[in-house]
Coordinates of N, CA, C and O and ligand atoms in Angstrom, one line a residue:
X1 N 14.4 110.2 46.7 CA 13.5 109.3 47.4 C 14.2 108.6 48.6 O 15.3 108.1 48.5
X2 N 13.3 108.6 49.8 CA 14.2 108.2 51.0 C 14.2 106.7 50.5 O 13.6 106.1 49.7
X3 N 15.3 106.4 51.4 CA 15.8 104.4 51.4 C 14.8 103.4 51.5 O 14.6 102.5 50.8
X4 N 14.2 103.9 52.4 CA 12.8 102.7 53.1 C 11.8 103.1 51.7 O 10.9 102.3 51.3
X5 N 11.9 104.2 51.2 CA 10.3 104.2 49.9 C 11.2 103.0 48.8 O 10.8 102.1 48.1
X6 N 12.6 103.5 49.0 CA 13.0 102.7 47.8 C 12.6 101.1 48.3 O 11.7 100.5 47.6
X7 N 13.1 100.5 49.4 CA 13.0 99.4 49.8 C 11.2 99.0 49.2 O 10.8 98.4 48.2
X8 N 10.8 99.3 50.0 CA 8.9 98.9 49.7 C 8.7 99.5 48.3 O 7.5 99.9 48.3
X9 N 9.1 99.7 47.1 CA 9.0 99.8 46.4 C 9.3 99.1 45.3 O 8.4 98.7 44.5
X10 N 11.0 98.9 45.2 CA 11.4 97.3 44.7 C 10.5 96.3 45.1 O 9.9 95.6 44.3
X11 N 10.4 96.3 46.7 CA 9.9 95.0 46.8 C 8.9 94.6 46.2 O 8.8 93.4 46.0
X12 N 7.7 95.6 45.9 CA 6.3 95.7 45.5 C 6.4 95.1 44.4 O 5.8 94.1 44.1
X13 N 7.7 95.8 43.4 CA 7.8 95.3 42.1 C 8.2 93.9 41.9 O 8.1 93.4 40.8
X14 N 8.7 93.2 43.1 CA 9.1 91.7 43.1 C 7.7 90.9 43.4 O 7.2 89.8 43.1
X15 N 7.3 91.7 43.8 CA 5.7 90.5 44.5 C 4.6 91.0 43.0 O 3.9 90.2 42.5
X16 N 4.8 92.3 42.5 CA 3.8 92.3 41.3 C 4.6 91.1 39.9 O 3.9 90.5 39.1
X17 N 5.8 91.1 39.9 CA 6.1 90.1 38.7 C 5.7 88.5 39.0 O 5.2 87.6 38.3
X18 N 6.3 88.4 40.8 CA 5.8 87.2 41.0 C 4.2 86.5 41.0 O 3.6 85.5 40.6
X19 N 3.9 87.7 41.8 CA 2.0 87.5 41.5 C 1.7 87.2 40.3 O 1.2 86.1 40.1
X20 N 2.0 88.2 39.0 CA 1.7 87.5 38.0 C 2.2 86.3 37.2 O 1.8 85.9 36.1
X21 N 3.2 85.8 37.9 CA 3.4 84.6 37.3 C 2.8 83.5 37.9 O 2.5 82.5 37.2
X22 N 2.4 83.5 39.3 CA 2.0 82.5 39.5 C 0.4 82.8 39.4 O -0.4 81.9 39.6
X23 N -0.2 84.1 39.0 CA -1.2 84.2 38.0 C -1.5 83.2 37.1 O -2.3 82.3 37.3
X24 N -0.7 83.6 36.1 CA -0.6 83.0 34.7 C -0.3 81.8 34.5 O -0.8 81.3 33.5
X25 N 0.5 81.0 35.3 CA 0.4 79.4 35.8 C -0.6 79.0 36.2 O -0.8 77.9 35.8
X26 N -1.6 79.7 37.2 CA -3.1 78.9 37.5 C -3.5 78.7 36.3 O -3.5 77.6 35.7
X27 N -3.9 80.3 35.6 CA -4.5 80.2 34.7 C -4.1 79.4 33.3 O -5.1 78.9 32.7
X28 N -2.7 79.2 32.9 CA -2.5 78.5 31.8 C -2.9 76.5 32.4 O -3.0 75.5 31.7
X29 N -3.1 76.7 33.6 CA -3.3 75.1 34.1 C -4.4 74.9 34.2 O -4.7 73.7 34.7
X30 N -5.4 75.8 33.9 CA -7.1 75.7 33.8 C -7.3 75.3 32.3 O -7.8 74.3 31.9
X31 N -6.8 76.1 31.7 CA -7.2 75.4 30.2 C -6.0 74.1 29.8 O -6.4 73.0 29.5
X32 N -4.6 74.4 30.0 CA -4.3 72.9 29.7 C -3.5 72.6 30.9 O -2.4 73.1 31.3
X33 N -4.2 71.7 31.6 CA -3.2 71.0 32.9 C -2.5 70.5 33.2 O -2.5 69.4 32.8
X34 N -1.5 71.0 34.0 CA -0.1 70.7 34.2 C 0.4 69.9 35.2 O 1.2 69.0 35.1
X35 N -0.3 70.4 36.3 CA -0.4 69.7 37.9 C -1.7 70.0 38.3 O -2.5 70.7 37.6
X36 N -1.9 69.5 39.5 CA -3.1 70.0 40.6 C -2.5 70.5 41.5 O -3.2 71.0 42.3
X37 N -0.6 70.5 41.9 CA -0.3 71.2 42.9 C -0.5 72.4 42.5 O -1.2 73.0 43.3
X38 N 0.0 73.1 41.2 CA -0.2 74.3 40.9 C -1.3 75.6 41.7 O -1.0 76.8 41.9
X39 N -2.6 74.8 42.0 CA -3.7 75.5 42.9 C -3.2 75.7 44.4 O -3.9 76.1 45.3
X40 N -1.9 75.4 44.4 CA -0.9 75.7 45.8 C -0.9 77.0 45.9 O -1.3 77.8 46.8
X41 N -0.5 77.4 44.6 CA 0.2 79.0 44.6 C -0.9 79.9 44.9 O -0.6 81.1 45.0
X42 N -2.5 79.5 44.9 CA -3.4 80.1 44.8 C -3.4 81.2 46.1 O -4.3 82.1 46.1
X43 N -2.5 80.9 47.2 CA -2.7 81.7 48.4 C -1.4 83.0 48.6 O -1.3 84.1 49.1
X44 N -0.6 82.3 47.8 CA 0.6 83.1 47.4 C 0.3 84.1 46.5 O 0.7 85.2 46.7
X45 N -0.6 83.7 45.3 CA -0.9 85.0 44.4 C -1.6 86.0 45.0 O -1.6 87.2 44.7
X46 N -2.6 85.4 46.2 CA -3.6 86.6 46.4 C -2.7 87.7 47.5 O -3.0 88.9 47.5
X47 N -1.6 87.1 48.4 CA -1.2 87.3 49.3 C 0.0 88.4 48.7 O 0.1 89.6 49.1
X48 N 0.8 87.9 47.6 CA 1.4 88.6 46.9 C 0.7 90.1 45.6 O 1.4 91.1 45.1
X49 N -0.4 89.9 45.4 CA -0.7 91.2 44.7 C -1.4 91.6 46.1 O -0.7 92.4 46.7
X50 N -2.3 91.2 46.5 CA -3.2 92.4 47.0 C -2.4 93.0 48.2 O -2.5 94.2 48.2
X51 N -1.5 92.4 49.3 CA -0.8 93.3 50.2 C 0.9 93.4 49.4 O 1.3 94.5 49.4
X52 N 1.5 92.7 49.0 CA 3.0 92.3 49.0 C 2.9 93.3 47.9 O 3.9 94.0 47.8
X53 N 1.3 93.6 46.5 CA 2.2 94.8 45.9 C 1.6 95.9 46.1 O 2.0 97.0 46.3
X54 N 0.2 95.5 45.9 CA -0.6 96.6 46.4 C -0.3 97.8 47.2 O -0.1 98.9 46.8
X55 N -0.3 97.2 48.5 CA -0.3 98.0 49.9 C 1.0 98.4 50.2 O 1.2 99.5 50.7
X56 N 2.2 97.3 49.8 CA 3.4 97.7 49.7 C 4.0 99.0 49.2 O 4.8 99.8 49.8
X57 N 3.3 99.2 47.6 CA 3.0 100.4 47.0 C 3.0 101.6 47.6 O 3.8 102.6 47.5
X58 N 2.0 101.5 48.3 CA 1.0 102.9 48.6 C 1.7 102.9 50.1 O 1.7 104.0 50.6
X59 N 2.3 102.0 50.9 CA 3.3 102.4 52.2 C 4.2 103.1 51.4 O 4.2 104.3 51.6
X60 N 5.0 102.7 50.5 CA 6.4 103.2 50.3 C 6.2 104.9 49.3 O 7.1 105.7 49.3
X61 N 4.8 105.1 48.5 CA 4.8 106.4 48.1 C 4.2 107.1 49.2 O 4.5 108.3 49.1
X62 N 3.7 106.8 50.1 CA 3.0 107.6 51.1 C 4.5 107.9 52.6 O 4.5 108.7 53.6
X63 N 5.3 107.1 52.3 CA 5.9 107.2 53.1 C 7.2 108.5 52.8 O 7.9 109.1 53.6
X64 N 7.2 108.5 51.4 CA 8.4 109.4 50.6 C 7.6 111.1 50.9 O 8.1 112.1 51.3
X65 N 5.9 110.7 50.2 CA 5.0 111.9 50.0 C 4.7 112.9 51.0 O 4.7 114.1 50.9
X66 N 4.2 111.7 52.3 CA 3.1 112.8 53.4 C 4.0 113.8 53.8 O 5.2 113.5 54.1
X67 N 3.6 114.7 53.9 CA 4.1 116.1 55.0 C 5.2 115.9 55.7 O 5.1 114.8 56.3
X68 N 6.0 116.3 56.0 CA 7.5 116.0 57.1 C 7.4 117.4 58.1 O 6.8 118.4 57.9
X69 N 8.3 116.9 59.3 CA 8.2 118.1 60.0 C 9.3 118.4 60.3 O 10.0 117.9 61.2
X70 N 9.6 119.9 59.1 CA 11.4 120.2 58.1 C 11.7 119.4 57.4 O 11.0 119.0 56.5
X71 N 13.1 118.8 57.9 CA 13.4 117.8 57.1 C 13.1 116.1 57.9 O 13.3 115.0 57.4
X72 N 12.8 116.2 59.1 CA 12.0 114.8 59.1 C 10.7 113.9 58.6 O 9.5 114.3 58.3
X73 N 11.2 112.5 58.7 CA 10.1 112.0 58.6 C 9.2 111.5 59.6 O 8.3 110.8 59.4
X74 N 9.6 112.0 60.9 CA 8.9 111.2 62.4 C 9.3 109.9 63.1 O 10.4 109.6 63.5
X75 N 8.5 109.4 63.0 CA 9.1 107.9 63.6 C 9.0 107.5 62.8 O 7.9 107.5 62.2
X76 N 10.4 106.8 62.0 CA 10.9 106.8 61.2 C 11.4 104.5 61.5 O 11.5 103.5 60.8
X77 N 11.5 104.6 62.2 CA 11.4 103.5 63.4 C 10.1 102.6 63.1 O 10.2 101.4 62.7
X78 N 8.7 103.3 63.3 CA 7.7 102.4 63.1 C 7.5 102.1 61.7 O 7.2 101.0 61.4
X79 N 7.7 102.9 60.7 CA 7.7 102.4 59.1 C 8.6 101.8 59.2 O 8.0 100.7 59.1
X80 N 9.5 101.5 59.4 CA 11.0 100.2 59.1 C 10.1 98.7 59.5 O 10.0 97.6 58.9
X81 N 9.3 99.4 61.2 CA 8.6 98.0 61.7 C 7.7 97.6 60.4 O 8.0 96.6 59.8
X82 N 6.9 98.3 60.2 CA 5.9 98.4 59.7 C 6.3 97.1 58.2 O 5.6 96.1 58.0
X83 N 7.5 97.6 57.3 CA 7.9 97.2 56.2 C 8.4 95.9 56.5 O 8.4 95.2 55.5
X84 N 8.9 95.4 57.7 CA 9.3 94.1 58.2 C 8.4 93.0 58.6 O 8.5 91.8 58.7
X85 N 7.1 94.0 58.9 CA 6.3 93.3 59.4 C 5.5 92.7 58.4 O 5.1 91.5 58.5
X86 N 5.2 93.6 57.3 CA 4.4 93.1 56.3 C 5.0 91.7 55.5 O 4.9 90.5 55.3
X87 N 5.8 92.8 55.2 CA 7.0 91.1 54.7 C 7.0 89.8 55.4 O 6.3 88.8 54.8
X88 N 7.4 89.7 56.1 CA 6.8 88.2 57.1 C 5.7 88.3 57.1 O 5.5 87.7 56.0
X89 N 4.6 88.7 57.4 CA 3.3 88.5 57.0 C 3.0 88.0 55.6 O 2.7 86.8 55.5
X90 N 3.1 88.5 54.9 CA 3.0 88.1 53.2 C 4.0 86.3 53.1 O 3.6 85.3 52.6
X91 N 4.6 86.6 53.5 CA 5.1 85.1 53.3 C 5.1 84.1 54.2 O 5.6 83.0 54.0
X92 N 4.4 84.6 55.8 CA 3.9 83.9 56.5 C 2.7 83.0 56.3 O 2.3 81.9 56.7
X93 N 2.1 84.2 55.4 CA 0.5 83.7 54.9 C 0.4 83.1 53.8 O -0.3 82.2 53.5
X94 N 1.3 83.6 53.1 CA 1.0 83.2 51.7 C 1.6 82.2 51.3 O 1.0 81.7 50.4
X95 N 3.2 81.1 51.9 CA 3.6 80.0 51.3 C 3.3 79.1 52.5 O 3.9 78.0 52.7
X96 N 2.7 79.5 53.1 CA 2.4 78.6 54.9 C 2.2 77.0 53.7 O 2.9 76.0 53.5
X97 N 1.1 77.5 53.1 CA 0.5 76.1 52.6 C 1.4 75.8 51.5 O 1.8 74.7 51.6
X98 N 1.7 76.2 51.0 CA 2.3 75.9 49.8 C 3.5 75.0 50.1 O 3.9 74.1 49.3
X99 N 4.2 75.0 51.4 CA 5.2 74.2 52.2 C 5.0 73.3 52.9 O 5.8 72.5 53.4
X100 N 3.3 73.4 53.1 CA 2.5 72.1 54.2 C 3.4 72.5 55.7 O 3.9 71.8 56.5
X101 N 3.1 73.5 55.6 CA 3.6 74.7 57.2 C 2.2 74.4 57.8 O 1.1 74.3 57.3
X102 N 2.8 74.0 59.5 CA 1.1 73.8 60.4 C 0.6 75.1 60.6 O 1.3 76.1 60.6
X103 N -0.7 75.1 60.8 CA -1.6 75.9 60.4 C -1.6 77.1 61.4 O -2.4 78.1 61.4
X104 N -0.5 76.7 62.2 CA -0.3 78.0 63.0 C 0.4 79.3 62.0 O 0.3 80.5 62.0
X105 N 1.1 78.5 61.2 CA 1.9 79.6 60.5 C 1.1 80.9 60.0 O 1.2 82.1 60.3
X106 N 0.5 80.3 59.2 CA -0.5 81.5 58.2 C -1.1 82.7 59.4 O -1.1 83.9 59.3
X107 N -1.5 81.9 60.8 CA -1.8 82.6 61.6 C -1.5 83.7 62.3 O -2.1 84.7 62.8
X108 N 0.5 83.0 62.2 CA 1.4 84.2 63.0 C 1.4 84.9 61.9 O 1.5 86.1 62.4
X109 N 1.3 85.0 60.4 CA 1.5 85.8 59.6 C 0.4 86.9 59.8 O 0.7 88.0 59.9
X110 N -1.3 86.4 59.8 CA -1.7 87.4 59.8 C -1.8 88.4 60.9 O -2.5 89.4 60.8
X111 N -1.0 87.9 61.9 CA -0.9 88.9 63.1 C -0.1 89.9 63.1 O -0.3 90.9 63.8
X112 N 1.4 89.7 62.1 CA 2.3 90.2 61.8 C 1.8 91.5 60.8 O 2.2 92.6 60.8
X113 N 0.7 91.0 60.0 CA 0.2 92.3 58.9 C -0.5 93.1 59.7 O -0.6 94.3 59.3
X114 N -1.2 92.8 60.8 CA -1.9 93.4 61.4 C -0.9 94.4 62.0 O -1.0 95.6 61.9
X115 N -0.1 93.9 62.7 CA 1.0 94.4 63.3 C 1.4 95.8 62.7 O 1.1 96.9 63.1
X116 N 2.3 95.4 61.1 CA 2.4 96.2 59.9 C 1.3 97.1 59.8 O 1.6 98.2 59.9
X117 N 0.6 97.0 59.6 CA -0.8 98.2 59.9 C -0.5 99.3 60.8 O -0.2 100.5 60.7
X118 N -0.6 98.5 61.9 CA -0.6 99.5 62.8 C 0.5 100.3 63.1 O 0.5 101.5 63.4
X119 N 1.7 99.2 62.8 CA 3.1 100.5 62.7 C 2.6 101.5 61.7 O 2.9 102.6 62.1
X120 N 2.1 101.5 60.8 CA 2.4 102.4 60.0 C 1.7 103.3 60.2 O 2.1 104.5 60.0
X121 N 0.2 102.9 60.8 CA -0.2 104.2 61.6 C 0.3 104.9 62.2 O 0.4 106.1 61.9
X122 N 1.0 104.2 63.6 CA 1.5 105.1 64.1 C 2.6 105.9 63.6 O 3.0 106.8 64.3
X123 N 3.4 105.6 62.4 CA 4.3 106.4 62.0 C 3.3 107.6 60.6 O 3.8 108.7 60.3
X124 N 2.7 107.3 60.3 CA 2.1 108.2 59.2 C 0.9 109.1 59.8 O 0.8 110.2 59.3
X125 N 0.1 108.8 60.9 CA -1.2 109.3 61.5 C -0.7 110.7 62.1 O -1.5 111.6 62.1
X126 N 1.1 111.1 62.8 CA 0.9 112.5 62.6 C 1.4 113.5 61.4 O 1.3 114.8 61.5
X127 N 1.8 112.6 60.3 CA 2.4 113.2 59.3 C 0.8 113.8 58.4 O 1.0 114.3 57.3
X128 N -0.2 113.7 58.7 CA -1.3 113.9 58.1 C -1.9 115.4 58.4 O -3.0 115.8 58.9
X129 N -0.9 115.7 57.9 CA -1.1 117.8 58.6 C -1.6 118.4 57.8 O -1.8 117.7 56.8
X130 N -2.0 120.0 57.4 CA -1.6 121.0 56.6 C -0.5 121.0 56.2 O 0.3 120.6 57.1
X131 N 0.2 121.5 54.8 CA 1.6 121.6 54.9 C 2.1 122.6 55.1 O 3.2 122.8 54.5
X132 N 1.7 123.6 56.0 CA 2.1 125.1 56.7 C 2.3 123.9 58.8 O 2.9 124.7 59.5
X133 N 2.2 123.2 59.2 CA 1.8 123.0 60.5 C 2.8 122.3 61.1 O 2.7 121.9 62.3
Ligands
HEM201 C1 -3.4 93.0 41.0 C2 -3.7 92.0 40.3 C3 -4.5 90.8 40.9 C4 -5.1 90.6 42.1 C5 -5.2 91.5 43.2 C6 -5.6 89.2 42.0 C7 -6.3 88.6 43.1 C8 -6.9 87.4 43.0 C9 -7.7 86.8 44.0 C10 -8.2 87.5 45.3 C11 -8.1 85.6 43.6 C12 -9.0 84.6 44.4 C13 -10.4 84.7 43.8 C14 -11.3 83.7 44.4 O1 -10.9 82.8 45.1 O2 -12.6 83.8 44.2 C15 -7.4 85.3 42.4 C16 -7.6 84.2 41.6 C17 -7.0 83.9 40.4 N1 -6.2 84.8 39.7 FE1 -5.7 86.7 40.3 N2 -5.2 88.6 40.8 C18 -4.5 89.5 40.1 C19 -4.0 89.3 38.8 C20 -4.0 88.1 38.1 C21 -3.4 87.9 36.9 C22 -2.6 89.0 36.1 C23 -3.6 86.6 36.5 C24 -3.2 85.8 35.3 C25 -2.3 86.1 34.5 C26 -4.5 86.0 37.6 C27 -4.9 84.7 37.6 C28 -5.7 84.2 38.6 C29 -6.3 82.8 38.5 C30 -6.1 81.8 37.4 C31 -7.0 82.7 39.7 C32 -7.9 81.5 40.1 C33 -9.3 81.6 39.5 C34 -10.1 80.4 39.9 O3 -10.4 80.2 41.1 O4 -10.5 79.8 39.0 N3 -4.7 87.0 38.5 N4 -6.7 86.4 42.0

């Protein structure tokens, strides 16, 4: 497995344990309450499962899997962007509040996922071949 699947891989697995813990803390603070800050983490969990492990996931198997051309992987450059970008994004958005960060923060974050998107386009959109091509 190349370095960078490994990289977005671990990391997925750090944002899926953390997600669920700060899961399981909302939830154990709904039935017996602990804090009211606790509903802090509420932007961190969503931020953390749905892109930090989710998407993280499916970058780093898609990135080991698609097509190569020989033994390359292409721009090899925009996934690196791509995995850096997401990352700051995910924790741009997700503890912005949780730190009482001004509200610009959350915002640079989601520009940075957007960002991360698009690197990864551009690095995976010509790997999407025949595997004869
Ligand atoms: C991949 C797995 C998961 C994803 C993508 C996910 C995503 C989300 C999202 C998007 C919300 C916001 C819902 C809303 O505001 O209407 C939410 C809320 C919540 N999640 Fe998760 N979640 C996941 C797993 C879990 C787990 C495992 C737990 C508990 C152990 C958990 C506990 C909660 C709680 C307590 C809330 C707040 C519900 C409320 O507003 O009353 N989640 N989650």
């Amino acid at each position: 497995m190349p370095r960078l699947s490994r990289w977005f891989i671990r990391a997925s697995l750090v944002y899926l344990a953390l997600g669920f813990t700060f899961g399981a803390l909302m939830l154990f603070n709904k039935g017996i309450p602990i804090s009211v800050w606790l509903w802090r983490l509420l932007p961190a969990h969503i931020e953390f499962l749905l892109l930090g492990w989710t998407v993280q996931l499916a970058m780093g198997v898609a990135f080991w899997i698609l097509p190569r051309f020989g033994s390359s992987r292409g721009n090899e450059k925009a996934a690196w962007a791509a995995f850096v970008l997401l990352n700051a994004g995910v924790w741009l958005t997700g503890t912005g509040q949780l730190f009482g960060a001004p509200s610009w923060v959350p915002l640079v974050g989601r520009a940075a996922k957007v960002g991360a998107a698009v690197a990864f386009a551009i690095h995976a959109w010509p790997r999407v071949k025949p595997l004869s091509a």
